[in-house]
mmCIF file with all atom_site columns, C-alpha atoms in Angstrom:
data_model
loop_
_atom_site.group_PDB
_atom_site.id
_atom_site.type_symbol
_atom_site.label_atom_id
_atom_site.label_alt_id
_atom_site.label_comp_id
_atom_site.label_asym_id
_atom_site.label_entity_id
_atom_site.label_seq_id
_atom_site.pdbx_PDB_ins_code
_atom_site.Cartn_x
_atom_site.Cartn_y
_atom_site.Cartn_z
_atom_site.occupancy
_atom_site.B_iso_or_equiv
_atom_site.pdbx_formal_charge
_atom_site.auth_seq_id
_atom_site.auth_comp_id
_atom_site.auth_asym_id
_atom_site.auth_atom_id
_atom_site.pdbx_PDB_model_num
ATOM 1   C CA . UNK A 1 1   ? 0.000   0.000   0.000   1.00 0.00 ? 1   UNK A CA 1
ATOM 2   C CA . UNK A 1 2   ? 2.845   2.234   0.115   1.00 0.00 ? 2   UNK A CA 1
ATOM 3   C CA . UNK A 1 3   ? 2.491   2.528   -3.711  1.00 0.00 ? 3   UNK A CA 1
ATOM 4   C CA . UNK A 1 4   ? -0.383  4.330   -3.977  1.00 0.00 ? 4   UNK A CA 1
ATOM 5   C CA . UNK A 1 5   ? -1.654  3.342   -7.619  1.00 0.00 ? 5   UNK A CA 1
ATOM 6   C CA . UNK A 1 6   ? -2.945  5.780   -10.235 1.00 0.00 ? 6   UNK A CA 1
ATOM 7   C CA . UNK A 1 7   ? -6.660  7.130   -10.224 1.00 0.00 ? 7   UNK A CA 1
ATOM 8   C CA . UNK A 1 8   ? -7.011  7.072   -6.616  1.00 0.00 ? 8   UNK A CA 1
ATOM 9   C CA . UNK A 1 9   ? -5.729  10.771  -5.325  1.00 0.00 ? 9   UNK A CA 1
ATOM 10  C CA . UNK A 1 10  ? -7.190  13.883  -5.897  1.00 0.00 ? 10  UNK A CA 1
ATOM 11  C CA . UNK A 1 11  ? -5.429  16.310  -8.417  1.00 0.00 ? 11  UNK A CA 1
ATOM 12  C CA . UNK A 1 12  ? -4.491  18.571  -5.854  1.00 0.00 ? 12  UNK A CA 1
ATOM 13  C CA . UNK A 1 13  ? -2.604  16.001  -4.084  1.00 0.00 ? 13  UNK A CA 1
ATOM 14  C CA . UNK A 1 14  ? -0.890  14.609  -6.967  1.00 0.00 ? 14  UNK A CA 1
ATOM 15  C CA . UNK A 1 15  ? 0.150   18.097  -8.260  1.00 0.00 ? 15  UNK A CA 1
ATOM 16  C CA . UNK A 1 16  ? 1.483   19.038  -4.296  1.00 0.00 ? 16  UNK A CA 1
ATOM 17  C CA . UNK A 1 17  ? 3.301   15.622  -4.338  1.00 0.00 ? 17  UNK A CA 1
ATOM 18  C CA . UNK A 1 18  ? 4.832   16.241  -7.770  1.00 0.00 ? 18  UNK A CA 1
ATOM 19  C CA . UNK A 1 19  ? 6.080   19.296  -6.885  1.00 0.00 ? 19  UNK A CA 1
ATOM 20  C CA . UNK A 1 20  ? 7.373   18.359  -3.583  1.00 0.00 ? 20  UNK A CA 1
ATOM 21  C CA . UNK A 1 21  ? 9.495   15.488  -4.920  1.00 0.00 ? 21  UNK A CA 1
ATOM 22  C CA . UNK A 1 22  ? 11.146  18.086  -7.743  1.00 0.00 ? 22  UNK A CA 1
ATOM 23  C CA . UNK A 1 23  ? 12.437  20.342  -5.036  1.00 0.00 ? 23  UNK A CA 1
ATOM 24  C CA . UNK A 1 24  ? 13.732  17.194  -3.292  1.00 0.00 ? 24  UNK A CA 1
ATOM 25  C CA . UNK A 1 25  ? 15.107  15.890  -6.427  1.00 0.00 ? 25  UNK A CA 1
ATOM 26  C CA . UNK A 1 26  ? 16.804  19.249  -7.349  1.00 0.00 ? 26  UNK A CA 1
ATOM 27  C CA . UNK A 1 27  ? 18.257  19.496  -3.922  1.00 0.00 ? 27  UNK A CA 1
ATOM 28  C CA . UNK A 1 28  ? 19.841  15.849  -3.845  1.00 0.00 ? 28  UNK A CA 1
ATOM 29  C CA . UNK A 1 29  ? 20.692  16.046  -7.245  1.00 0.00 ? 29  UNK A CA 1
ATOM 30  C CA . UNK A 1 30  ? 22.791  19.084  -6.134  1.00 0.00 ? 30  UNK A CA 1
ATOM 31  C CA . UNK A 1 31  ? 24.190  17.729  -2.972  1.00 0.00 ? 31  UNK A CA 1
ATOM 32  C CA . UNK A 1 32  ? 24.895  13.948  -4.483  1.00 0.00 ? 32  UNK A CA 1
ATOM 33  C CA . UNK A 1 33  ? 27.721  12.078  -3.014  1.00 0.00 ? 33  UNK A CA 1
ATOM 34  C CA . UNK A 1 34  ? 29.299  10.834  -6.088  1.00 0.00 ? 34  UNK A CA 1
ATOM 35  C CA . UNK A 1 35  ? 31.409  7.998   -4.407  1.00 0.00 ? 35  UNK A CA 1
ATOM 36  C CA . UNK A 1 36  ? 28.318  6.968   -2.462  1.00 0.00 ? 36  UNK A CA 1
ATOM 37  C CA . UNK A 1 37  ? 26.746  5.631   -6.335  1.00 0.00 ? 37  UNK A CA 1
ATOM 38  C CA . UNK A 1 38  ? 27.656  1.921   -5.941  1.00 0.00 ? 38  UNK A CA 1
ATOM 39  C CA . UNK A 1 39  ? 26.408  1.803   -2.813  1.00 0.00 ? 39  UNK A CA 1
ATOM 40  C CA . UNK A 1 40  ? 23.514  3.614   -3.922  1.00 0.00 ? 40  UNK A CA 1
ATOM 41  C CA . UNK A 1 41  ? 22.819  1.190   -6.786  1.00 0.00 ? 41  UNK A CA 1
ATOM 42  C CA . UNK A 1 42  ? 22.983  -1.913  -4.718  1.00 0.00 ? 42  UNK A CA 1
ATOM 43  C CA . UNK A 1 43  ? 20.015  -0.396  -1.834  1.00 0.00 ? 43  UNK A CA 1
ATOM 44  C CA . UNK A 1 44  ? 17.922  0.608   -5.007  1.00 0.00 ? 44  UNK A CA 1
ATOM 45  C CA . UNK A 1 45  ? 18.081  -2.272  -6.058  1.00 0.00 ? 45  UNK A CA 1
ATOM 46  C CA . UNK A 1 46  ? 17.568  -3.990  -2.488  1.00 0.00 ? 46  UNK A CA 1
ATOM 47  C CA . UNK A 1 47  ? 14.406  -1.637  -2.321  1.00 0.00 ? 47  UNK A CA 1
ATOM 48  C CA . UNK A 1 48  ? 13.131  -2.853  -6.052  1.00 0.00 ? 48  UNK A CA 1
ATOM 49  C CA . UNK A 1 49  ? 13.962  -6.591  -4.761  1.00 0.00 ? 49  UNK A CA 1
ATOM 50  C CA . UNK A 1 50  ? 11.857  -5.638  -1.321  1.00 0.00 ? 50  UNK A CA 1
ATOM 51  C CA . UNK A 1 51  ? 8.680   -4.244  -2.590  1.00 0.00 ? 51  UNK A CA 1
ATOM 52  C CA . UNK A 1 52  ? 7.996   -7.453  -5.065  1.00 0.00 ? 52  UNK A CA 1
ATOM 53  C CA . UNK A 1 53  ? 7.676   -9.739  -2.519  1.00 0.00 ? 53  UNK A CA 1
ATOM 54  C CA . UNK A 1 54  ? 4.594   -9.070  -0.630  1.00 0.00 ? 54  UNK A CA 1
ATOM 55  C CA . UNK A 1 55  ? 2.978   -10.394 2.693   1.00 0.00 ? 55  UNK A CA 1
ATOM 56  C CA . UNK A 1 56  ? -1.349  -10.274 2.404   1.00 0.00 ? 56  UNK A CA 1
ATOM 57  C CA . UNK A 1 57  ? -1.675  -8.619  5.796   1.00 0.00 ? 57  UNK A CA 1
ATOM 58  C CA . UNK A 1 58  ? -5.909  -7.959  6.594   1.00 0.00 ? 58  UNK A CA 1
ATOM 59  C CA . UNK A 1 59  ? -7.364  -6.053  3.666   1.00 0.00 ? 59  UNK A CA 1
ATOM 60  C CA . UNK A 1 60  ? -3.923  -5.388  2.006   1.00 0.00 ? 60  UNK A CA 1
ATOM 61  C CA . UNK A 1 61  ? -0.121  -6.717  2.087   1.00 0.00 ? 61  UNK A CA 1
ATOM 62  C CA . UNK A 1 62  ? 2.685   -5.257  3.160   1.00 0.00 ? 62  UNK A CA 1
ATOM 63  C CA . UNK A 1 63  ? 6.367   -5.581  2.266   1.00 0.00 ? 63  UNK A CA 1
ATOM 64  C CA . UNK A 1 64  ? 9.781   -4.485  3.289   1.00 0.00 ? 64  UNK A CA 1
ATOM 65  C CA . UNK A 1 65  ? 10.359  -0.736  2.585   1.00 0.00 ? 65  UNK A CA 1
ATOM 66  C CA . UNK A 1 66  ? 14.096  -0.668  3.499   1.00 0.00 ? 66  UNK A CA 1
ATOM 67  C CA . UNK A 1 67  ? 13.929  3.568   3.230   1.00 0.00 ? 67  UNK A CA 1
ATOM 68  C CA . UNK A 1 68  ? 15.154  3.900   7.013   1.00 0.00 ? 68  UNK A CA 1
ATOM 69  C CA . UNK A 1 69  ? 18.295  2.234   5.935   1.00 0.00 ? 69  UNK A CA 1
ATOM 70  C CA . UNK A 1 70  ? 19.079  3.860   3.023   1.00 0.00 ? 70  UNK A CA 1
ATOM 71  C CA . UNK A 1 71  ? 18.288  6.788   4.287   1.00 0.00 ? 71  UNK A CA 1
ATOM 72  C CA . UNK A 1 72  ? 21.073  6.507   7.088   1.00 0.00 ? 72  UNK A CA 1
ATOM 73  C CA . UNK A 1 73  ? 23.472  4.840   4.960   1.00 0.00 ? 73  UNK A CA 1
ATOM 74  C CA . UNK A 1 74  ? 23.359  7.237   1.751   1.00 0.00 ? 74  UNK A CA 1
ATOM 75  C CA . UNK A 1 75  ? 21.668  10.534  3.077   1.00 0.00 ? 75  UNK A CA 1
ATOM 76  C CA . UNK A 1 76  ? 20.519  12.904  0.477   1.00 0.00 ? 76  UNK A CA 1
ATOM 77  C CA . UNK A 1 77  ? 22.111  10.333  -2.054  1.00 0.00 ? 77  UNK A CA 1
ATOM 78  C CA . UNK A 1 78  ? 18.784  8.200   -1.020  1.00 0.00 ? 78  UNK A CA 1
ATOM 79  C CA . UNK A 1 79  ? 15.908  10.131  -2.959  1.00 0.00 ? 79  UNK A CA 1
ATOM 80  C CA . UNK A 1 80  ? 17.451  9.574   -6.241  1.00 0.00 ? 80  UNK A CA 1
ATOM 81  C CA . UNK A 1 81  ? 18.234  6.428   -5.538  1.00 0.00 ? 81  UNK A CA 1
ATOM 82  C CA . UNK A 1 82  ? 14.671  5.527   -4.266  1.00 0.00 ? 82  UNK A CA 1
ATOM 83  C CA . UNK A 1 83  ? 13.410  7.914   -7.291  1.00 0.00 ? 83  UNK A CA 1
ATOM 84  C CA . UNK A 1 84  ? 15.114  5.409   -9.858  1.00 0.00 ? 84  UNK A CA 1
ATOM 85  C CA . UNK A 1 85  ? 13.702  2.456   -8.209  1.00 0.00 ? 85  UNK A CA 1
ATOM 86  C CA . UNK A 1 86  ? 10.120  3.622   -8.302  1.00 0.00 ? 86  UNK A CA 1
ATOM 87  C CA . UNK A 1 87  ? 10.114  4.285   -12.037 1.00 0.00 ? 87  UNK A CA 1
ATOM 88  C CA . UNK A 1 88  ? 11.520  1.187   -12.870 1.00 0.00 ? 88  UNK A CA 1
ATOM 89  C CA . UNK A 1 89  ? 8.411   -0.529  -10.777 1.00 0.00 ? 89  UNK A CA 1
ATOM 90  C CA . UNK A 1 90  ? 5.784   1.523   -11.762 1.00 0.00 ? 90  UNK A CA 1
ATOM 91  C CA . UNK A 1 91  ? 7.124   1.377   -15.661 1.00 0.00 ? 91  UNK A CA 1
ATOM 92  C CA . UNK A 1 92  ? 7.870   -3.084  -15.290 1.00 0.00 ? 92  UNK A CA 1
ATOM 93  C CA . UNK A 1 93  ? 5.705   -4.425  -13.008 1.00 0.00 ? 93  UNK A CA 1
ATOM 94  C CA . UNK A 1 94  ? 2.687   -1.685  -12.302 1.00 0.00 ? 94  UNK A CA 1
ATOM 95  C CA . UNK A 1 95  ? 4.054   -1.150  -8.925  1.00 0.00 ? 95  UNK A CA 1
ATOM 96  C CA . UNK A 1 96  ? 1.712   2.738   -8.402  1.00 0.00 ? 96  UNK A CA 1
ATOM 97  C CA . UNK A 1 97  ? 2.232   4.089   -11.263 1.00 0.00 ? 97  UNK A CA 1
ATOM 98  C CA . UNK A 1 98  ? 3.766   7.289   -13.102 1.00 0.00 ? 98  UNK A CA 1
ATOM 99  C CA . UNK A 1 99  ? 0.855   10.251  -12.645 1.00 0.00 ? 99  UNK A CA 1
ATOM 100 C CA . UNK A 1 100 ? 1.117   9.152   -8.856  1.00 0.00 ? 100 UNK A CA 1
ATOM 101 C CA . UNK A 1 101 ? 5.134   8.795   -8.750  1.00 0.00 ? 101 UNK A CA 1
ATOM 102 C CA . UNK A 1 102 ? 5.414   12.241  -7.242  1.00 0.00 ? 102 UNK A CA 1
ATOM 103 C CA . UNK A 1 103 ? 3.319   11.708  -4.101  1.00 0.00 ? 103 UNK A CA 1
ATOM 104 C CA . UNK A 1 104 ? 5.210   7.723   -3.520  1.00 0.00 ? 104 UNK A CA 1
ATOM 105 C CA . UNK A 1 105 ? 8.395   9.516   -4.080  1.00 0.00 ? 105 UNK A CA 1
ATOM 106 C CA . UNK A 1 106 ? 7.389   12.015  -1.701  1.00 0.00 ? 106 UNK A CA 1
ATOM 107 C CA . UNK A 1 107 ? 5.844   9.130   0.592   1.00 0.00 ? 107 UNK A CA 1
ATOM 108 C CA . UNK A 1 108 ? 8.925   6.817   0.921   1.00 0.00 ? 108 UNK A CA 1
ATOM 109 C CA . UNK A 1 109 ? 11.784  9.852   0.162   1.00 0.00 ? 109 UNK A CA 1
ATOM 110 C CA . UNK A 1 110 ? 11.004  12.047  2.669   1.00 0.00 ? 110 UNK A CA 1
ATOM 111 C CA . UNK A 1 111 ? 11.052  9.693   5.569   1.00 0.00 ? 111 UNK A CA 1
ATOM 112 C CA . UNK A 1 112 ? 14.523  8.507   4.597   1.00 0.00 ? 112 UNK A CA 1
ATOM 113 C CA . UNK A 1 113 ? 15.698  12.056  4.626   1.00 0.00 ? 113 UNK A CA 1
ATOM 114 C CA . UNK A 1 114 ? 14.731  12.605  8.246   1.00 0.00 ? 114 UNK A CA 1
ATOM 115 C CA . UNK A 1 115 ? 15.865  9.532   9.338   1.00 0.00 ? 115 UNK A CA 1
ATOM 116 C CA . UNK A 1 116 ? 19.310  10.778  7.679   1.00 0.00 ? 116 UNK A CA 1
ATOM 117 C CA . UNK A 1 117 ? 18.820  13.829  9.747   1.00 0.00 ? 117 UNK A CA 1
ATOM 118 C CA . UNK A 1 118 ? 17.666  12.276  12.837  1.00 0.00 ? 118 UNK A CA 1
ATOM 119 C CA . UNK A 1 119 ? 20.315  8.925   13.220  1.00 0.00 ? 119 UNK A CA 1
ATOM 120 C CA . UNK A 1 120 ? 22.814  9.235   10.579  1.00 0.00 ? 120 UNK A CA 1
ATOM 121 C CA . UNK A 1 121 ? 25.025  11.944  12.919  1.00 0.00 ? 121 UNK A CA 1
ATOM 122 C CA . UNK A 1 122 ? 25.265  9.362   15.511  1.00 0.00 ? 122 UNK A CA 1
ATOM 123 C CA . UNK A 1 123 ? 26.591  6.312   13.569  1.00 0.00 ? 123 UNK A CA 1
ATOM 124 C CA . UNK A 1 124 ? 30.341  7.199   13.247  1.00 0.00 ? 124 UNK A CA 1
ATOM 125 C CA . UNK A 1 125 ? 31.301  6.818   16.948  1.00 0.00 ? 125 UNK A CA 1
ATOM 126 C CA . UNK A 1 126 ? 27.986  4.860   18.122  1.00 0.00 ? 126 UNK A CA 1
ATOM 127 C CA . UNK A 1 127 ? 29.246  1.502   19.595  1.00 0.00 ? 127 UNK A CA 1
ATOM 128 C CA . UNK A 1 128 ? 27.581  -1.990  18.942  1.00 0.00 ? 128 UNK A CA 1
ATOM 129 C CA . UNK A 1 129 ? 24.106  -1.490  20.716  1.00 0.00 ? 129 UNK A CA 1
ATOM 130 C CA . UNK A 1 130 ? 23.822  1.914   20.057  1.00 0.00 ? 130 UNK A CA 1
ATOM 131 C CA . UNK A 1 131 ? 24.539  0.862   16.320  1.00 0.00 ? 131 UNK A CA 1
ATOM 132 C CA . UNK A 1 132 ? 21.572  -1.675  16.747  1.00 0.00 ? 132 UNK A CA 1
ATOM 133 C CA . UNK A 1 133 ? 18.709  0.648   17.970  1.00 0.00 ? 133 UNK A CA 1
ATOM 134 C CA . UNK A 1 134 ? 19.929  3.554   15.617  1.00 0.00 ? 134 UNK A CA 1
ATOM 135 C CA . UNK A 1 135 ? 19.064  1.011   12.842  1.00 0.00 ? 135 UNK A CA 1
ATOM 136 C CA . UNK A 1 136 ? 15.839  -0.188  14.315  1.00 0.00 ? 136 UNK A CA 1
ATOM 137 C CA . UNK A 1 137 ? 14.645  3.211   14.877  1.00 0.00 ? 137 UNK A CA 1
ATOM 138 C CA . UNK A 1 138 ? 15.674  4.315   10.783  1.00 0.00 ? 138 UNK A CA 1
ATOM 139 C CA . UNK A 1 139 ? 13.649  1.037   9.994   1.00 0.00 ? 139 UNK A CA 1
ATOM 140 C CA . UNK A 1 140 ? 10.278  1.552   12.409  1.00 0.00 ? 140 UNK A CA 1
ATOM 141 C CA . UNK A 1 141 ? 10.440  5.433   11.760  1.00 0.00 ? 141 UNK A CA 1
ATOM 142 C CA . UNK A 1 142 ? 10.992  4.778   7.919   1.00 0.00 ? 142 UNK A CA 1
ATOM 143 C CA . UNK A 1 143 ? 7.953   2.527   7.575   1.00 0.00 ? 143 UNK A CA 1
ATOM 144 C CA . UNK A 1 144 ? 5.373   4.767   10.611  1.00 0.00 ? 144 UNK A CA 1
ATOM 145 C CA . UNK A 1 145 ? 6.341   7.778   8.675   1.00 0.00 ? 145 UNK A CA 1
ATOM 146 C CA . UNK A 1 146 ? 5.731   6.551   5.163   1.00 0.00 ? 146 UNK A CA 1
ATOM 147 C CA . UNK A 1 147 ? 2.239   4.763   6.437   1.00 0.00 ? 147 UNK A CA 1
ATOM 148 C CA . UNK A 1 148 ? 1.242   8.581   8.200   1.00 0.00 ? 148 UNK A CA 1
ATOM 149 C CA . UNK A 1 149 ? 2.719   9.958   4.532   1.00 0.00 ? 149 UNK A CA 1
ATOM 150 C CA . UNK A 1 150 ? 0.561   7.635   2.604   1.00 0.00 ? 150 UNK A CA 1
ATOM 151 C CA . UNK A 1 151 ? -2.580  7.990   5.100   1.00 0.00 ? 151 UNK A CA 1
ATOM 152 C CA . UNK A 1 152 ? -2.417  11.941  4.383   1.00 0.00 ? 152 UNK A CA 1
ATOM 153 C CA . UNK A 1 153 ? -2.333  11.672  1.142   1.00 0.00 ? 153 UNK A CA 1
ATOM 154 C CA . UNK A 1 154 ? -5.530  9.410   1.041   1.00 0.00 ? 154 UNK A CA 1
ATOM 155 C CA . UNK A 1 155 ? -7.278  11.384  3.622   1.00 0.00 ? 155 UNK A CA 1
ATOM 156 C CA . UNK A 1 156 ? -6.691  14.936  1.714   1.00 0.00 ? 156 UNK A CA 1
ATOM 157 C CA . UNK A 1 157 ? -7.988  13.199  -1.169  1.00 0.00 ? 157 UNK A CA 1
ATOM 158 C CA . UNK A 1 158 ? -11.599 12.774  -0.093  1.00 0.00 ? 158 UNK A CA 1
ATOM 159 C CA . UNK A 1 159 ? -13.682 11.585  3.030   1.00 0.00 ? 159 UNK A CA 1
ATOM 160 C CA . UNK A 1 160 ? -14.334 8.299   1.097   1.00 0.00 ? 160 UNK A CA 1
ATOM 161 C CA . UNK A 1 161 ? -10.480 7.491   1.750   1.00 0.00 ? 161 UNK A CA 1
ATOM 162 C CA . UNK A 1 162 ? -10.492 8.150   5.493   1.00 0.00 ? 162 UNK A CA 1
ATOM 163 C CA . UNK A 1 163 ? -11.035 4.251   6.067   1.00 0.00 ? 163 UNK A CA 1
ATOM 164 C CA . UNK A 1 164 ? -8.598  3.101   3.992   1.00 0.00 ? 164 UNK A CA 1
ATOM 165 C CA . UNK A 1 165 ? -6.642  5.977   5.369   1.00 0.00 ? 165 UNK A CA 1
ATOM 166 C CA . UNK A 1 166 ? -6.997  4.342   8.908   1.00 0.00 ? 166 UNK A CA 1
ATOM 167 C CA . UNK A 1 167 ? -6.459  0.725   7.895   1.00 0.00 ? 167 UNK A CA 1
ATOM 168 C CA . UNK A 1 168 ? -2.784  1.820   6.332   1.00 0.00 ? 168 UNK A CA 1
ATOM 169 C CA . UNK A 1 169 ? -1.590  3.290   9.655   1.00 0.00 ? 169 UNK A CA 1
ATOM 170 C CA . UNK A 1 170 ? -2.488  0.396   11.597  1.00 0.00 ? 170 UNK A CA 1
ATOM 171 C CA . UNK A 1 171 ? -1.198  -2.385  9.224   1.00 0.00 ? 171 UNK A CA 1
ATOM 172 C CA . UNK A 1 172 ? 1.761   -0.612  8.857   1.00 0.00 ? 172 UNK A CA 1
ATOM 173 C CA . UNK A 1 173 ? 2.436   -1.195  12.640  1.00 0.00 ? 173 UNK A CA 1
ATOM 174 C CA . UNK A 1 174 ? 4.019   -4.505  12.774  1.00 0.00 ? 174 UNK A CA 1
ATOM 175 C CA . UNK A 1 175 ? 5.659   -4.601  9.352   1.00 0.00 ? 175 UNK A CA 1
ATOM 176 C CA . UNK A 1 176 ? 7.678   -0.940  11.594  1.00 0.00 ? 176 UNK A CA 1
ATOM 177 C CA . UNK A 1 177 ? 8.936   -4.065  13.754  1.00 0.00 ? 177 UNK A CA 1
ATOM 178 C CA . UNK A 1 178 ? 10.042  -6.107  11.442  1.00 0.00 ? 178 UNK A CA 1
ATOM 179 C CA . UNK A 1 179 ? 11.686  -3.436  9.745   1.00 0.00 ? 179 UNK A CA 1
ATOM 180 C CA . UNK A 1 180 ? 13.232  -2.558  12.937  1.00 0.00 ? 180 UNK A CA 1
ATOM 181 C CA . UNK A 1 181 ? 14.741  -5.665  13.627  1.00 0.00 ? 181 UNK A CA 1
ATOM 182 C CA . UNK A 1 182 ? 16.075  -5.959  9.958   1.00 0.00 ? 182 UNK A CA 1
ATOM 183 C CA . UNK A 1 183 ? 17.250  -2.738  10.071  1.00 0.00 ? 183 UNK A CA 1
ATOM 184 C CA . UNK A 1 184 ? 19.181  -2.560  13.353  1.00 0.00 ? 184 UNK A CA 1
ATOM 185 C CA . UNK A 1 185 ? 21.000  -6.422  12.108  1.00 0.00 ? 185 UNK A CA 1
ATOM 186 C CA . UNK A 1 186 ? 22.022  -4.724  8.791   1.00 0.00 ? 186 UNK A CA 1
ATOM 187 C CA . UNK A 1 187 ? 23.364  -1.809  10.396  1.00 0.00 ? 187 UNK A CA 1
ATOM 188 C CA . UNK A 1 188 ? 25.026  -4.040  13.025  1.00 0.00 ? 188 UNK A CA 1
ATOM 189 C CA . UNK A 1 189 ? 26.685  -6.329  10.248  1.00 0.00 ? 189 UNK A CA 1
ATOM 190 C CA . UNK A 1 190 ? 28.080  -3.535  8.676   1.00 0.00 ? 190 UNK A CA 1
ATOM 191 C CA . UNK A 1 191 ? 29.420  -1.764  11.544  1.00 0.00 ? 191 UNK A CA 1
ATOM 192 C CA . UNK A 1 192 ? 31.621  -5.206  12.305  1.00 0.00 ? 192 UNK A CA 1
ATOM 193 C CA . UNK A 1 193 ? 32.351  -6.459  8.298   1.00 0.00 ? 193 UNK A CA 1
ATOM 194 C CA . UNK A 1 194 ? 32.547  -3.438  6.717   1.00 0.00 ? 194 UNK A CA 1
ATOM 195 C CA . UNK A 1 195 ? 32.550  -0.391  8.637   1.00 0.00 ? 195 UNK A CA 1
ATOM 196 C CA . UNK A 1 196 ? 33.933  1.968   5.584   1.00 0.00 ? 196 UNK A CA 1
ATOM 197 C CA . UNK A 1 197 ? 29.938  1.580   4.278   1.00 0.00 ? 197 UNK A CA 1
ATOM 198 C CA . UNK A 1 198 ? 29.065  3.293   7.184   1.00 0.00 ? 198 UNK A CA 1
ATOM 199 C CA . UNK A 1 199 ? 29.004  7.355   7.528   1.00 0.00 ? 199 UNK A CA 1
ATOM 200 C CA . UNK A 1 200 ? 32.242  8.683   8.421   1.00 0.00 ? 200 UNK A CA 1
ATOM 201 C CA . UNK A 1 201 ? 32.929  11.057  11.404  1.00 0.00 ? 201 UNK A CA 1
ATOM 202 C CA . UNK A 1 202 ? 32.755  14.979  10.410  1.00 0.00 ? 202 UNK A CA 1
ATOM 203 C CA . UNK A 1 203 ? 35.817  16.714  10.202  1.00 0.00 ? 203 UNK A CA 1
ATOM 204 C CA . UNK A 1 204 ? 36.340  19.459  12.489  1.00 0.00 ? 204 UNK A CA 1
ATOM 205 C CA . UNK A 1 205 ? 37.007  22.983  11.044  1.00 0.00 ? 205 UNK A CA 1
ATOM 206 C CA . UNK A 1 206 ? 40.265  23.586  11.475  1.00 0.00 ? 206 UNK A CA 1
#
C-alpha cells in the first residue's frame, strides 16, 4: 500500500506531491555524493527486490520498505536512488504508477531524509548497541512515517479514503517491527564487516 496506484488521489494532491518530490530531487541532485553511487545502486536495487515480494496482511499486504536504511546509509544520495527504483516498478511491473510517482516519491523519500537527519550523525562513533537501535529506529520510523505519509495523502484526497486511510496506519504497525529488527541487524553487520559503508565522522574545522 505504500504505492499508492494511479486514479485514486485527488489532483491537488498529486500536483502538491509532484512538486514536492522536484524540489527534493533538485536538492539531492545538487548535494549527491558521487562515491556513495555503488552503494547507492545496490540499496535501489535492495528496495526494487523488497517491494515485489509481498505479505497479504488484513485487507492489504505489506512488504519491506528498506527507506530507514538507506536513508542513514546514503543521506541525500537516497531520494534519487529511491526515485530510480520507483520508475523502474511503476514502468515493469505496475508497482503505483507514473501520474502518482510524485506523491510515492514524496511518501517513501522524505522519511529517509529525516531519518538521515535524525540517526545518521550518531553512527560514526555509536558503539555496537547503540549501532543496533539507531538502525531499528531508521527502519520503524521509515515505515510509521511513510504509512502517516501515505494515510495523508488518502485522507486529503476525499472523506471516502479516510477508512482506507486508517487501515494503512495500523497495518503498517508490525511490518515498523520487522523493519526494525532488519534494520538494526544490517546496520550491526556492517558496523563489524565493513565499517567503511558506514558514515564517516565529520571533520572538524580547522
Amino acid at each position: 500500500m505504500a504505492h499508492i496506484p494511479d486514479g485514486v488521489l485527488s489532483a491537488p494532491v498529486l500536483l502538491t506531491g509532484a512538486a514536492a518530490s522536484a524540489g527534493l530531487l533538485a536538492i539531492a541532485l545538487r548535494r549527491l555524493d558521487w562515491e556513495a553511487l555503488p552503494q547507492a545502486a545496490v540499496l535501489a536495487a535492495a528496495f526494487f527486490v523488497s517491494s515485489l515480494i509481498s505479505i497479504p496482511l488484513g485487507p492489504s499486504s505489506v512488504h519491506l520498505l528498506l527507506n530507514g536504511l538507506m536513508g542513514v546509509l546514503l543521506g541525500w544520495t537516497a531520494v534519487p536512488a529511491l526515485f530510480v527504483a520507483l520508475v523502474l516498478q511503476a514502468a515493469f511491473f505496475g508497482y503505483g504508477g507514473i501520474v502518482v510517482l510524485g506523491v510515492n516519491t514524496l511518501n517513501i523519500a522524505l522519511p529517509a531524509l529525516l531519518c538521515a537527519w535524525a540517526l545518521r550523525p550518531l553512527l560514526p562513533r555509536a558503539g555496537p548497541r547503540a549501532v543496533l537501535g539507531i538502525g531499528a529506529a531508521a527502519g520503524a520510523g521509515g515505515v510509521l512515517l511513510t504509512a502517516l505519509l501515505v494515510a495523508l495523502s488518502l485522507g486529503l484526497s476525499g472523506e471516502p479514503f479516510l477508512p482506507a486511510a486508517r487501515a494503512v496506519v495500523l497495518i503498517y504497525v508490525p511490518l515498523a517491527a520487522v523493519e526494525a529488527l532488519v534494520t538494526g541487524t544490517v546496520l550491526a553487520f556492517l558496523r563489524r564487516v565493513a565499517p567503511e559503508m558506514l558514515p564517516a565522522p565529520a571533520r572538524s574545522a580547522t
